[in-house]
mmCIF file of C-alpha atoms and ligand atoms in Angstrom:
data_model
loop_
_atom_site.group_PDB
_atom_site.id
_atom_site.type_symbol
_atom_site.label_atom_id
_atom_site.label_comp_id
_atom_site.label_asym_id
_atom_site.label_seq_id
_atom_site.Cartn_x
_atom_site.Cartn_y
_atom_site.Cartn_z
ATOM 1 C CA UNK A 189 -69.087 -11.567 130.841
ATOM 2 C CA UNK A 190 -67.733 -13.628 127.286
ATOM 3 C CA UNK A 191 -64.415 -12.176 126.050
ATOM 4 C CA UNK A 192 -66.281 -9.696 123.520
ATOM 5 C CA UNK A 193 -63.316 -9.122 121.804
ATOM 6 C CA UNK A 194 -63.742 -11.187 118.693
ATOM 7 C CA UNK A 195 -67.271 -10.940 118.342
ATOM 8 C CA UNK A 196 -68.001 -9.598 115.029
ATOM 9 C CA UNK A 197 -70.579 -7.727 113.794
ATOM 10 C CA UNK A 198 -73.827 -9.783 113.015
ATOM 11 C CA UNK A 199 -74.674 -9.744 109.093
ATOM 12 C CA UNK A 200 -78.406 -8.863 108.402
ATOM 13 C CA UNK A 201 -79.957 -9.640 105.224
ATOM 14 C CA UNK A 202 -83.790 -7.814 104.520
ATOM 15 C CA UNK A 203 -85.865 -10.269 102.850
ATOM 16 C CA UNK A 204 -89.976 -9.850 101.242
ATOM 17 C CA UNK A 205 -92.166 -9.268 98.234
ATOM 18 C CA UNK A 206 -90.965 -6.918 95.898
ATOM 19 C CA UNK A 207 -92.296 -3.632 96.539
ATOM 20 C CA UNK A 208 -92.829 -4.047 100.266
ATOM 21 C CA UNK A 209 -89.809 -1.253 100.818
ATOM 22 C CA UNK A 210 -86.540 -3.637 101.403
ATOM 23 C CA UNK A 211 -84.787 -0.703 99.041
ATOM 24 C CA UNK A 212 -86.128 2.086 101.147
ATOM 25 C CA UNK A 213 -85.536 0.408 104.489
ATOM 26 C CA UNK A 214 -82.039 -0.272 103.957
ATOM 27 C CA UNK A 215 -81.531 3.837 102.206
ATOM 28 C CA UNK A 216 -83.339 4.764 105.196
ATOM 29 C CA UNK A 217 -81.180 3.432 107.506
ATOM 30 C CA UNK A 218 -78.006 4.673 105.642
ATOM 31 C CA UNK A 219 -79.779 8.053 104.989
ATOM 32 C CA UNK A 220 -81.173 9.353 108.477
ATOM 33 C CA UNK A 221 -77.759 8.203 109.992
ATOM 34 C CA UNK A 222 -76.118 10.722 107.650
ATOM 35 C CA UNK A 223 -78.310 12.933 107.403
ATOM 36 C CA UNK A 224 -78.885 13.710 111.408
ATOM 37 C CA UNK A 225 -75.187 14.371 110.847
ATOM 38 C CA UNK A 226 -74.367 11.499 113.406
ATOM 39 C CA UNK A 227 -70.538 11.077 113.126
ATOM 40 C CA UNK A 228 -69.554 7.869 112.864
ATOM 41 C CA UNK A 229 -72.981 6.090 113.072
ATOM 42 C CA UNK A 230 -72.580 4.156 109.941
ATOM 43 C CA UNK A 231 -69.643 3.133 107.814
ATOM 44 C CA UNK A 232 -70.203 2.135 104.244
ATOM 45 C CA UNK A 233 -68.606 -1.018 103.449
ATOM 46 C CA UNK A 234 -68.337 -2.291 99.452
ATOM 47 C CA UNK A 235 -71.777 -3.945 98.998
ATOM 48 C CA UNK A 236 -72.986 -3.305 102.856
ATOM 49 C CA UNK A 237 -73.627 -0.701 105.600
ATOM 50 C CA UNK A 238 -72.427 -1.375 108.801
ATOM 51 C CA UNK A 239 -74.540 0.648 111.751
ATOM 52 C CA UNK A 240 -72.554 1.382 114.873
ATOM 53 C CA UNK A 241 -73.601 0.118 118.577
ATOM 54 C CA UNK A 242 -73.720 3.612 119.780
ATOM 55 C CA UNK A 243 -75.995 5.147 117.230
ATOM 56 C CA UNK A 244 -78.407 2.503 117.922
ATOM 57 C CA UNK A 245 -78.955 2.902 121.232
ATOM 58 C CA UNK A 246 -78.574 7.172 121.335
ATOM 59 C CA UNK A 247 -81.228 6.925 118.251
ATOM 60 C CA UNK A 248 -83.318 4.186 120.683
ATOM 61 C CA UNK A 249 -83.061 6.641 124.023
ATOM 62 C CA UNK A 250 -81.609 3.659 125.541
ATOM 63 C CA UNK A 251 -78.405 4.927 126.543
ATOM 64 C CA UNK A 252 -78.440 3.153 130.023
ATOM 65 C CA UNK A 253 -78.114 -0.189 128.335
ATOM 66 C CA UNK A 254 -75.275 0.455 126.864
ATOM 67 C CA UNK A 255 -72.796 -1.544 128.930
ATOM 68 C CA UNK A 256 -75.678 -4.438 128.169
ATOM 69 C CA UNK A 257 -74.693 -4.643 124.713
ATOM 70 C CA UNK A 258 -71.549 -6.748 123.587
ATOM 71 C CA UNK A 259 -72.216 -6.918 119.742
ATOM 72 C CA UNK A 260 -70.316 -4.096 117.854
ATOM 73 C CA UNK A 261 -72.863 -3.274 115.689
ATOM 74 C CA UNK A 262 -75.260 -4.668 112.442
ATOM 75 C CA UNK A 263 -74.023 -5.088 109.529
ATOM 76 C CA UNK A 264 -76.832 -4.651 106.393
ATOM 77 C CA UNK A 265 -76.051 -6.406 103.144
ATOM 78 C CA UNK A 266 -77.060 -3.849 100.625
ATOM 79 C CA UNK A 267 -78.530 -5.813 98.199
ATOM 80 C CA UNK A 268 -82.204 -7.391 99.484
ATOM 81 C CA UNK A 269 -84.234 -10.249 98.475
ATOM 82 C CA UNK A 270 -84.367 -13.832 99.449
ATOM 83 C CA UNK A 271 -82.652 -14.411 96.357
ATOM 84 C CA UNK A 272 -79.646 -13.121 97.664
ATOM 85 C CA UNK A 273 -79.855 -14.643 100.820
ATOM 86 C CA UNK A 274 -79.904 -18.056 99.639
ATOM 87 C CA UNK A 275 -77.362 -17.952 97.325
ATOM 88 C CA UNK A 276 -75.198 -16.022 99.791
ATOM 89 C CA UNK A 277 -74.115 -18.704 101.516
ATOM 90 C CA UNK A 278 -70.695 -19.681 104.095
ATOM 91 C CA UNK A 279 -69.949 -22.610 105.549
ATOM 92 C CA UNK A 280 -72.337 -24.553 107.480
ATOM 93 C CA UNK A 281 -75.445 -22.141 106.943
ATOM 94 C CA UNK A 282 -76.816 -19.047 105.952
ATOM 95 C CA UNK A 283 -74.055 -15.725 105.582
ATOM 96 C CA UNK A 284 -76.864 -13.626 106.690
ATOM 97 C CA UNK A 285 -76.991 -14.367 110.872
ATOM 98 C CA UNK A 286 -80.131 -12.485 111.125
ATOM 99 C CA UNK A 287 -83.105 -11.419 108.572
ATOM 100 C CA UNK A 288 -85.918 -8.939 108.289
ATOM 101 C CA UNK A 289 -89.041 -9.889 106.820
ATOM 102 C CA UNK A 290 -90.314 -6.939 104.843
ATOM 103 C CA UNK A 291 -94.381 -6.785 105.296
ATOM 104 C CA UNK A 292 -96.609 -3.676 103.453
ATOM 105 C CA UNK A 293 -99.278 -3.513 106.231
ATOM 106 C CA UNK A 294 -101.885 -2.642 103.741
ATOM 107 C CA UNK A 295 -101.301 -5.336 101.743
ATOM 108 C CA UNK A 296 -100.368 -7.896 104.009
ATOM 109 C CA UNK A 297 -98.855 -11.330 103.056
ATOM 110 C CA UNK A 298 -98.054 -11.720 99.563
ATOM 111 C CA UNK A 299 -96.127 -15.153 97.761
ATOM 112 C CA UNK A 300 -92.635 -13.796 97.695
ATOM 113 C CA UNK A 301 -93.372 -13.086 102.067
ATOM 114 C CA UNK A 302 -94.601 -16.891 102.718
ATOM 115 C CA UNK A 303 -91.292 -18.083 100.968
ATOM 116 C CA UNK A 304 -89.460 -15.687 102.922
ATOM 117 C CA UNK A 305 -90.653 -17.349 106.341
ATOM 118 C CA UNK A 306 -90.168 -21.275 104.556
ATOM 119 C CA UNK A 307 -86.359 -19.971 103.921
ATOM 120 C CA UNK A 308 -85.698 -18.814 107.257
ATOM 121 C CA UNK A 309 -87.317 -21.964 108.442
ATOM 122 C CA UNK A 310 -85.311 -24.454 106.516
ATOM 123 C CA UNK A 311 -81.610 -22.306 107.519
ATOM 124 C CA UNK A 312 -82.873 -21.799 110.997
ATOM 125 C CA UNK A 313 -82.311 -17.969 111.269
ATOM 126 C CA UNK A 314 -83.442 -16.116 113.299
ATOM 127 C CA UNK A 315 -85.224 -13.197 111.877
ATOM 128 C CA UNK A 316 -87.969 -10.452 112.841
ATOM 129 C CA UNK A 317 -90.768 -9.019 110.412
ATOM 130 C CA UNK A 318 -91.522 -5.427 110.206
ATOM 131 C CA UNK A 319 -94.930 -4.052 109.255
ATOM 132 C CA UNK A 320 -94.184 -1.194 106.482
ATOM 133 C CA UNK A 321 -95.801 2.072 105.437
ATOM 134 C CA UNK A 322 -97.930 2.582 108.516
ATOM 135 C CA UNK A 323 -97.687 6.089 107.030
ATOM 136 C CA UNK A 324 -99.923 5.145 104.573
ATOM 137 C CA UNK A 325 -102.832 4.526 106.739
ATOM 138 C CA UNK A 326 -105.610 6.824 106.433
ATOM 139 C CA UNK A 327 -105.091 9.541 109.132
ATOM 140 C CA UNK A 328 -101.444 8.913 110.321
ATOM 141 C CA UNK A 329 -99.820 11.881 111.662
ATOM 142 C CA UNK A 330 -96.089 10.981 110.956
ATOM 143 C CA UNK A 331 -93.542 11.779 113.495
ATOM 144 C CA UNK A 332 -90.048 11.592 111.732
ATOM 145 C CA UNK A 333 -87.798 9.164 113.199
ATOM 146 C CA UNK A 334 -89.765 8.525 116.513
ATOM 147 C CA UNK A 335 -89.880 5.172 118.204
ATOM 148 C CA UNK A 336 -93.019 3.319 117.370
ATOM 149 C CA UNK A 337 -94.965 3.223 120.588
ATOM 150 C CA UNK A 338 -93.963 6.967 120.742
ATOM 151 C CA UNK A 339 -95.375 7.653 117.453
ATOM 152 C CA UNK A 340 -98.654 5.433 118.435
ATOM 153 C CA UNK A 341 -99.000 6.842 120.977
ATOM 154 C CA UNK A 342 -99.670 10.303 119.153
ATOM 155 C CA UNK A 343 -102.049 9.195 117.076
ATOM 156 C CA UNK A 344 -106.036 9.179 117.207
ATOM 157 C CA UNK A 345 -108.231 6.026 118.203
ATOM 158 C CA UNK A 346 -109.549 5.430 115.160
ATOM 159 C CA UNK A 347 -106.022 5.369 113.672
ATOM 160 C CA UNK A 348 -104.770 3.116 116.095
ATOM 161 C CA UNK A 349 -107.773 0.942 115.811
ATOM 162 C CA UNK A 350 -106.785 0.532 111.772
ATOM 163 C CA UNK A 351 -103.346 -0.312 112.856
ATOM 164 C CA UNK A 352 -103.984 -2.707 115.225
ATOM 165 C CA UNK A 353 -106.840 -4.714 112.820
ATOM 166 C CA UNK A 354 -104.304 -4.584 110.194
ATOM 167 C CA UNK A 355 -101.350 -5.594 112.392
ATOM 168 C CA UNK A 356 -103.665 -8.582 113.491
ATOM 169 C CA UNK A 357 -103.947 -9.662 110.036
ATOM 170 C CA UNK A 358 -100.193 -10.295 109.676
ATOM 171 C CA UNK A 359 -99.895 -11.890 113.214
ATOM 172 C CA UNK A 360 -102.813 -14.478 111.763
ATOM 173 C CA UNK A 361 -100.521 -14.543 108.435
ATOM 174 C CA UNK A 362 -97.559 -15.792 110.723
ATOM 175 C CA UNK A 363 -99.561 -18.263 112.741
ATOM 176 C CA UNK A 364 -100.507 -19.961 109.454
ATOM 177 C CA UNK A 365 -96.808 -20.246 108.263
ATOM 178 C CA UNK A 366 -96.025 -21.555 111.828
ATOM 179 C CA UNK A 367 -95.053 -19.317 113.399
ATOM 180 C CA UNK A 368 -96.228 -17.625 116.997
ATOM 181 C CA UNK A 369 -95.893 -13.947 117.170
ATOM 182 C CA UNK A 370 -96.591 -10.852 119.038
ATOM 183 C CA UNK A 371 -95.932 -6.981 118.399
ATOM 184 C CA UNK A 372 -92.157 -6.739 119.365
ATOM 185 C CA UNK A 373 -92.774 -4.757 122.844
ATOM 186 C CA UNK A 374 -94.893 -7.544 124.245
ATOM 187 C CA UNK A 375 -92.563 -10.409 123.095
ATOM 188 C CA UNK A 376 -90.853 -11.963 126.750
ATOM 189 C CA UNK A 377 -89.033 -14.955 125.040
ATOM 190 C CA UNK A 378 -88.177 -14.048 120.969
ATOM 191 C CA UNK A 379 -86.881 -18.025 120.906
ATOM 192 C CA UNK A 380 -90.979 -18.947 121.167
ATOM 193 C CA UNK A 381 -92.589 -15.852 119.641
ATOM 194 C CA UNK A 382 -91.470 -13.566 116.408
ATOM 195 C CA UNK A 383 -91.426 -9.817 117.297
ATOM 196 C CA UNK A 384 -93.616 -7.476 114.567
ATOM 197 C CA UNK A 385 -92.277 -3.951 114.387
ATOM 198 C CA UNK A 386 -94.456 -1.622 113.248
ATOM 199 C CA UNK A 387 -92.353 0.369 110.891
ATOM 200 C CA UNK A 388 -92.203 3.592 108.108
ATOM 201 C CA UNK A 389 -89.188 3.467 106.236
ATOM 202 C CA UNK A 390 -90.116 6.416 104.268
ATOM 203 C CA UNK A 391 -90.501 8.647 107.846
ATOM 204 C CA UNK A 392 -87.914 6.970 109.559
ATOM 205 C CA UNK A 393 -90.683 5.573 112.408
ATOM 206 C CA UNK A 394 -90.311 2.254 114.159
ATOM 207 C CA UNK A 395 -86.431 2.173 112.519
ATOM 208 C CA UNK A 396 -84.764 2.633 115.717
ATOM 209 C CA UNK A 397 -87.385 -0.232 117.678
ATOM 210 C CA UNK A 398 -86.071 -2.696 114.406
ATOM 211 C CA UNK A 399 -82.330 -1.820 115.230
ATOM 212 C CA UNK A 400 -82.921 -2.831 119.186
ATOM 213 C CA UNK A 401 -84.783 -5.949 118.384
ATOM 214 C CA UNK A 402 -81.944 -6.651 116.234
ATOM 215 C CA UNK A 403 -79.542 -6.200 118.439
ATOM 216 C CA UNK A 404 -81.023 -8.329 121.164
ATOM 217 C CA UNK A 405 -81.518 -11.262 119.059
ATOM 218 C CA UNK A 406 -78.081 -11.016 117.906
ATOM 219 C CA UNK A 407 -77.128 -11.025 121.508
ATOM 220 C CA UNK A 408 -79.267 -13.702 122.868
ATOM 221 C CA UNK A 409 -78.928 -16.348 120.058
ATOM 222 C CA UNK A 410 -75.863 -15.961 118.001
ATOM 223 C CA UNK A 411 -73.456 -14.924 120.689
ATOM 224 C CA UNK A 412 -71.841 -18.106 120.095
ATOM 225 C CA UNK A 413 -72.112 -18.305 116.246
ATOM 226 C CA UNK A 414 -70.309 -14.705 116.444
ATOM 227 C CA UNK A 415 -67.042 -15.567 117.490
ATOM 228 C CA UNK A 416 -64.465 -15.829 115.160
ATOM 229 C CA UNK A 417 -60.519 -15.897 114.968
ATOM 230 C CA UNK A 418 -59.228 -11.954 114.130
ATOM 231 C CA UNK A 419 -55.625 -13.271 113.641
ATOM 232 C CA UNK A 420 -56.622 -16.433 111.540
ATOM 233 C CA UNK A 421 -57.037 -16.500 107.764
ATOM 234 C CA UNK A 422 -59.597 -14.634 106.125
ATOM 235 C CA UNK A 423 -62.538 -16.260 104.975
ATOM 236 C CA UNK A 424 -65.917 -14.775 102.655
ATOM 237 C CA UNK A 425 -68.328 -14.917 100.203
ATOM 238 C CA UNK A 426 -67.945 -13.035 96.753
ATOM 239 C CA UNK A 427 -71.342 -11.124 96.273
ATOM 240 C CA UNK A 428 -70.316 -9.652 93.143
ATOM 241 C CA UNK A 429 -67.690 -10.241 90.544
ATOM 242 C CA UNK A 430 -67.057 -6.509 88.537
ATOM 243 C CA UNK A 431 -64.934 -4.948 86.105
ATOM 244 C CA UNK A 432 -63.308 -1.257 87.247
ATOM 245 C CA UNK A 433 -62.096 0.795 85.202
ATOM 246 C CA UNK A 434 -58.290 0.311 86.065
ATOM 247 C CA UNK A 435 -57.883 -2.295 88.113
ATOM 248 C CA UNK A 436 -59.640 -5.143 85.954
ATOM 249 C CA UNK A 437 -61.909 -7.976 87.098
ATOM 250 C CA UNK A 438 -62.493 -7.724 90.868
ATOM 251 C CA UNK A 439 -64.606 -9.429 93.514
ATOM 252 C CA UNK A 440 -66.584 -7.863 95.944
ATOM 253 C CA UNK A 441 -66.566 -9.827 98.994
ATOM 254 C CA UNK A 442 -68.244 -9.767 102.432
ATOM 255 C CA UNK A 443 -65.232 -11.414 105.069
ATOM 256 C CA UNK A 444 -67.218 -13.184 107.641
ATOM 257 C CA UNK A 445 -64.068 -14.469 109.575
ATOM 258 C CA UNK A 446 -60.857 -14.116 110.078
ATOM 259 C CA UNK A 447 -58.353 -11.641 108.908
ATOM 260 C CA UNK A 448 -57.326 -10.900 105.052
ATOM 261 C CA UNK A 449 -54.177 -8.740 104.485
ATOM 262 C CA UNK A 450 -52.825 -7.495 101.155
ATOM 263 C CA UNK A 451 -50.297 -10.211 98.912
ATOM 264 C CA UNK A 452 -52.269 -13.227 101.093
ATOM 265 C CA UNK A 453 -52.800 -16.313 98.434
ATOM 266 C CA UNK A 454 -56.217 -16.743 98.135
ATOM 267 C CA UNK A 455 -58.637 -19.311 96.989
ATOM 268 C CA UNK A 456 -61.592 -18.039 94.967
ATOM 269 C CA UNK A 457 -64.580 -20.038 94.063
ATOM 270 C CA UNK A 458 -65.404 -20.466 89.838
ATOM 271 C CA UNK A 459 -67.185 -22.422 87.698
ATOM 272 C CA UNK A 460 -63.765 -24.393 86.868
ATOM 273 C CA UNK A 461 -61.117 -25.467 88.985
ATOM 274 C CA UNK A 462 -60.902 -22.864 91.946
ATOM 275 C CA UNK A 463 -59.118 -19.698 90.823
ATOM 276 C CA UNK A 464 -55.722 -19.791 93.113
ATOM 277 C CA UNK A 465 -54.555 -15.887 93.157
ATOM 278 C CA UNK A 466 -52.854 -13.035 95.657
ATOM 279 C CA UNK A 467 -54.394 -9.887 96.559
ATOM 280 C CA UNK A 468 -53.190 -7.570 94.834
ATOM 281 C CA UNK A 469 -54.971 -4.654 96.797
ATOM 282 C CA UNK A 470 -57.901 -4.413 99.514
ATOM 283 C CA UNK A 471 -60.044 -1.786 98.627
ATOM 284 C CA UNK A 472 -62.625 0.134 101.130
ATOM 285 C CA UNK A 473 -65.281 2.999 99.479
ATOM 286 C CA UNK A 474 -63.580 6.006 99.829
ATOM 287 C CA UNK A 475 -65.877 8.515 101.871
ATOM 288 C CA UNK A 476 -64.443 11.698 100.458
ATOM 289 C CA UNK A 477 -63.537 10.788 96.759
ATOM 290 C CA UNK A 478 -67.189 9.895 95.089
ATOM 291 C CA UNK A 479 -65.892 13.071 92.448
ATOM 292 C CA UNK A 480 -63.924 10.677 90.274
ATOM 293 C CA UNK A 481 -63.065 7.228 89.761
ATOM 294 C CA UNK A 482 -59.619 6.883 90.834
ATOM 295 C CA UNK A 483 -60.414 8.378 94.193
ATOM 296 C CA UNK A 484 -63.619 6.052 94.430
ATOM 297 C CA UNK A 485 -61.527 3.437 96.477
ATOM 298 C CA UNK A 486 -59.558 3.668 99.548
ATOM 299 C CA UNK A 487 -56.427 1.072 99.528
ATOM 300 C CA UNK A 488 -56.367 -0.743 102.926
ATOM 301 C CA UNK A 489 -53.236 -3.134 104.397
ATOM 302 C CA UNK A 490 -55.764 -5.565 105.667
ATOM 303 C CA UNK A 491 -59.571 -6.218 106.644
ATOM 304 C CA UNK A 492 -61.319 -8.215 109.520
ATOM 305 C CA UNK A 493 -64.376 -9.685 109.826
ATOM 306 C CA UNK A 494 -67.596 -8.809 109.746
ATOM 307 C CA UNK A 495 -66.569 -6.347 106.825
ATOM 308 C CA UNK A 496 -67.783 -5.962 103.135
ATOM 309 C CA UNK A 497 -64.525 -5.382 100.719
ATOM 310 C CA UNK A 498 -63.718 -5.469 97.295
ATOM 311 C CA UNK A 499 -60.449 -7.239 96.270
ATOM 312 C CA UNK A 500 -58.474 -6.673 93.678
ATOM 313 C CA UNK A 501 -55.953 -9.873 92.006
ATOM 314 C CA UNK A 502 -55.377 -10.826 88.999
ATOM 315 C CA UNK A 503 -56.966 -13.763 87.155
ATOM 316 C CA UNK A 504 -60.622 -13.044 88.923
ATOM 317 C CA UNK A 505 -62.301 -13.165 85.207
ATOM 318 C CA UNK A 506 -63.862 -16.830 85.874
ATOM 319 C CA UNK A 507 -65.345 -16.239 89.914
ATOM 320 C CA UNK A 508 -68.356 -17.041 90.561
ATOM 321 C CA UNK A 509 -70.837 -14.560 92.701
ATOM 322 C CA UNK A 510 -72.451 -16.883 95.831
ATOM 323 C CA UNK A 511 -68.751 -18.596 95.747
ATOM 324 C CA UNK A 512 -66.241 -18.901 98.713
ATOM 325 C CA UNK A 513 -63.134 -16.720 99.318
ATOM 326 C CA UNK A 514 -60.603 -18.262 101.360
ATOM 327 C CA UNK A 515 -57.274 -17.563 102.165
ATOM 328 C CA UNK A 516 -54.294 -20.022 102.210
ATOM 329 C CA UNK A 517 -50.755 -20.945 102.817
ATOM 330 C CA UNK A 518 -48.493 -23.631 101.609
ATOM 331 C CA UNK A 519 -49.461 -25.841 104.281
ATOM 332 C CA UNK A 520 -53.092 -26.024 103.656
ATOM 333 C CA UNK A 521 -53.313 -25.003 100.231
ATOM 334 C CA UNK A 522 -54.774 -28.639 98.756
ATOM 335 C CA UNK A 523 -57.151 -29.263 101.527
ATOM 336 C CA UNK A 524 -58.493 -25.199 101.271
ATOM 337 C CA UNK A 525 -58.912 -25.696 97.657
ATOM 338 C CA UNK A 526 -60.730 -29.115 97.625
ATOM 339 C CA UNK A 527 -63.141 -27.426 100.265
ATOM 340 C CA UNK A 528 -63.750 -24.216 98.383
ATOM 341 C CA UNK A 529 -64.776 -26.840 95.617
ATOM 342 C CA UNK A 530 -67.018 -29.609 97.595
ATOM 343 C CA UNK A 531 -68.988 -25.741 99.119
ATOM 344 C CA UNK A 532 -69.223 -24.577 95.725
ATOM 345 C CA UNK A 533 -70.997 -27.529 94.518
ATOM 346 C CA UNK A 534 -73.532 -27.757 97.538
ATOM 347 C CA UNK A 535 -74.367 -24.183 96.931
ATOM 348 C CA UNK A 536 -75.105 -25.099 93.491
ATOM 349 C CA UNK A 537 -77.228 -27.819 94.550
ATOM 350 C CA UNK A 538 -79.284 -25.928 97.031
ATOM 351 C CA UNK A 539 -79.994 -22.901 95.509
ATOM 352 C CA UNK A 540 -80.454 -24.687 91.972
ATOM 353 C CA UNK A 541 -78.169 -21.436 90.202
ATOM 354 C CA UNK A 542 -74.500 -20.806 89.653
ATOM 355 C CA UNK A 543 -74.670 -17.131 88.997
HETATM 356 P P1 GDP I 876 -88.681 -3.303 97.305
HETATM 357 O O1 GDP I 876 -89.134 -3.805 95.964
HETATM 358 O O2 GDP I 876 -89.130 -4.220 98.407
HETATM 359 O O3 GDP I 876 -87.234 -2.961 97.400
HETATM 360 O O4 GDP I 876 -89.539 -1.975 97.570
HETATM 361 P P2 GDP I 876 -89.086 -0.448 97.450
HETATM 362 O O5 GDP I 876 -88.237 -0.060 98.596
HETATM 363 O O6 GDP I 876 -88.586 -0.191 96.098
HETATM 364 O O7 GDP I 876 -90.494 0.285 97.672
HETATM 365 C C1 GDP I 876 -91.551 0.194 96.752
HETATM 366 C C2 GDP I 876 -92.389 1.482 96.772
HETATM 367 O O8 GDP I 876 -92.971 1.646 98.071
HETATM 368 C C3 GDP I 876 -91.564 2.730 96.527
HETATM 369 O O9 GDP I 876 -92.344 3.603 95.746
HETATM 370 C C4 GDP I 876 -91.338 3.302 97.910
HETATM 371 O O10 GDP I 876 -91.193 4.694 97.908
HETATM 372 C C5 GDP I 876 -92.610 2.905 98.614
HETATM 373 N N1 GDP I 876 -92.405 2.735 100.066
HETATM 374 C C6 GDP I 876 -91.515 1.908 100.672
HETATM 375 N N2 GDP I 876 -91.625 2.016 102.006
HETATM 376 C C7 GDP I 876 -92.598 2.923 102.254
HETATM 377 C C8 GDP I 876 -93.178 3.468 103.451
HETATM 378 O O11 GDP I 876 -92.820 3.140 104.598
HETATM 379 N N3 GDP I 876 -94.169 4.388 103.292
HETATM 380 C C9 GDP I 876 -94.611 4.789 102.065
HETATM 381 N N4 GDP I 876 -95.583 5.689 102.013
HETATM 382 N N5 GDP I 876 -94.092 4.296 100.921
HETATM 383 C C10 GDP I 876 -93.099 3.381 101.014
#
């Protein structure tokens, strides 16, 4: 077995056409996880929600395959939309590793889901597409939370049949975009054939099949693009640049590698020269303190990868969201700025926006 130790969490990004449920899906996933009162499933990071290993496969009934898994968990950028995922970029690709592909089954393939699938194509990600609302079929008796072949399972052959036709309709879809797939139990090799979950995110069903797939797929392909350096210098992409009340103009950041520790110079991407600052403070949601402001944050010494943080520094007024964070010392302070530049400027280019 690979030294798992600085494998970071995979960084999932849910992608489709508006309405399709990419909102629900992703409070779904945070919800049930707190709401089954599962300590420790999920950890709310600033602008993502990281679901633990163990929750996934307890909430899969896979506990025997535990010891198969090496991945520490997923990590779900909060904000959906293949807007965001190609202006998130970091370097070389993509920041999301994985996707989702969002799909109402009763409405099947709309514009915003074929440009979905010609993204992923063109960044080479790997990705799966969920079916949504299958509670909406006529008929469906919903089973909160249940695997998907459990819940099928359960329900009458005239339901099923609906399902399947429907289902079929999307598998057609994806052969006309170019792409082979199957539903995700009867996929053998997910490198030759996209895995369809049938999913509810309003009941919770298929949810834990999606997290498994995911999981797998982060195992099998990215293993290698998931190891990064825990002791070397942090490096990220600012999702949002916000005032707080307090503390001024700071950046919300997910760290994709490396480690970033409180007074570290760092290099921040903006529509001018690169901004050329020192953390002033790493700041984590605060799970307790949502009652008032002050207590919204909770102050951290440092942060590693795969984590979503907001930083606090001064002079952050002119960053740029979709820019690179990087952090720097003396040594490698010209070459770290010129690169933070030359990424800026092909992000710019590809995505055709600077905001
Ligand atoms: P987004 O635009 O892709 O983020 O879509 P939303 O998550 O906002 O969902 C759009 C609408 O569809 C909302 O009214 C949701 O409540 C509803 N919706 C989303 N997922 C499901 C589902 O699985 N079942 C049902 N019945 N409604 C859903």
């Amino acid at each position: 077995m690979t030294d798992n130790e600085n494998l970071r969490t995979p960084i999932v990004c849910v992608m489709g056409h508006v309405d399709h449920g990419k909102t629900t899906l992703l409070d779904r996933i945070r919800g049930s996880s707190v709401a089954a009162g599962e300590a420790g499933a999920i950890t709310q990071h600033i602008g993502a929600t990281e679901v633990m290993i163990d929750s996934i496969i307890e909430r899969s009934g896979a506990s025997g395959m535990k010891n198969n898994f090496i991945v520490p968990g997923l990590l779900f950028i909060d904000t959906p939309g293949h807007h965001a995922f190609t202006s998130l970029r970091s370097r070389g690709g993509a920041l999301a590793d994985l996707a989702v592909v969002i799909v109402d089954i009763n409405e099947g393939f709309m514009p915003q889901t074929k440009e979905s699938l010609q993204i992923l194509k063109r960044f080479k990600t790997p990705f799966v597409v969920v079916a949504n609302k299958i509670d909406r079929i006529h008929g469906w008796q919903p089973h909160e939370n249940a695997s998907f072949l459990e819940t099928y399972n359960k329900q009458s052959e005239r339901v099923r049949a609906d399902l399947d036709n429907k289902f079929y309709e999307i598998v057609g879809e994806l052969y006309n975009s170019g792409f082979n797939s199957e539903r995700y139990d009867r996929v053998s090799d997910f490198q030759r054939n996209i895995g369809i979950i049938p999913i509810s995110a309003v009941t919770g069903e298929g949810i834990p099949d999606l997290l498994m797939v995911l999981l797998g797929l982060a195992q099998k392909f990215l293993e290698s693009n998931l190891h990064y350096n825990a002791s070397g210098p942090g490096e990220g992409t600012i999702l949002e640049v916000k005032e707080e009340k307090g503390l001024g103009t700071t950046i919300d950041i997910i760290l994709y590698d490396g480690t970033l520790k409180k007074g570290d110079t760092i290099i921040v991407g903006s529509l001018g020269e690169p901004i050329q600052t020192k953390v002033r403070a790493l700041l984590k949601p605060n799970p307790m303190g949502e009652i008032s402001a002050e207590e919204k944050f909770q102050n951290v010494e440092s942060v590693t990868a795969a984590i979503g943080v907001k930083i606090s520094a001064p002079n952050l007024d002119d960053a740029l969201s979709g820019a690179t964070v990087r952090a720097a010392n003396p040594e490698n302070l010209e070459t770290i700025v010129k690169e933070v530049q030359e990424e800026l400027e092909e992000v710019q280019i590809s995505t055709g926006t600077i905001g």
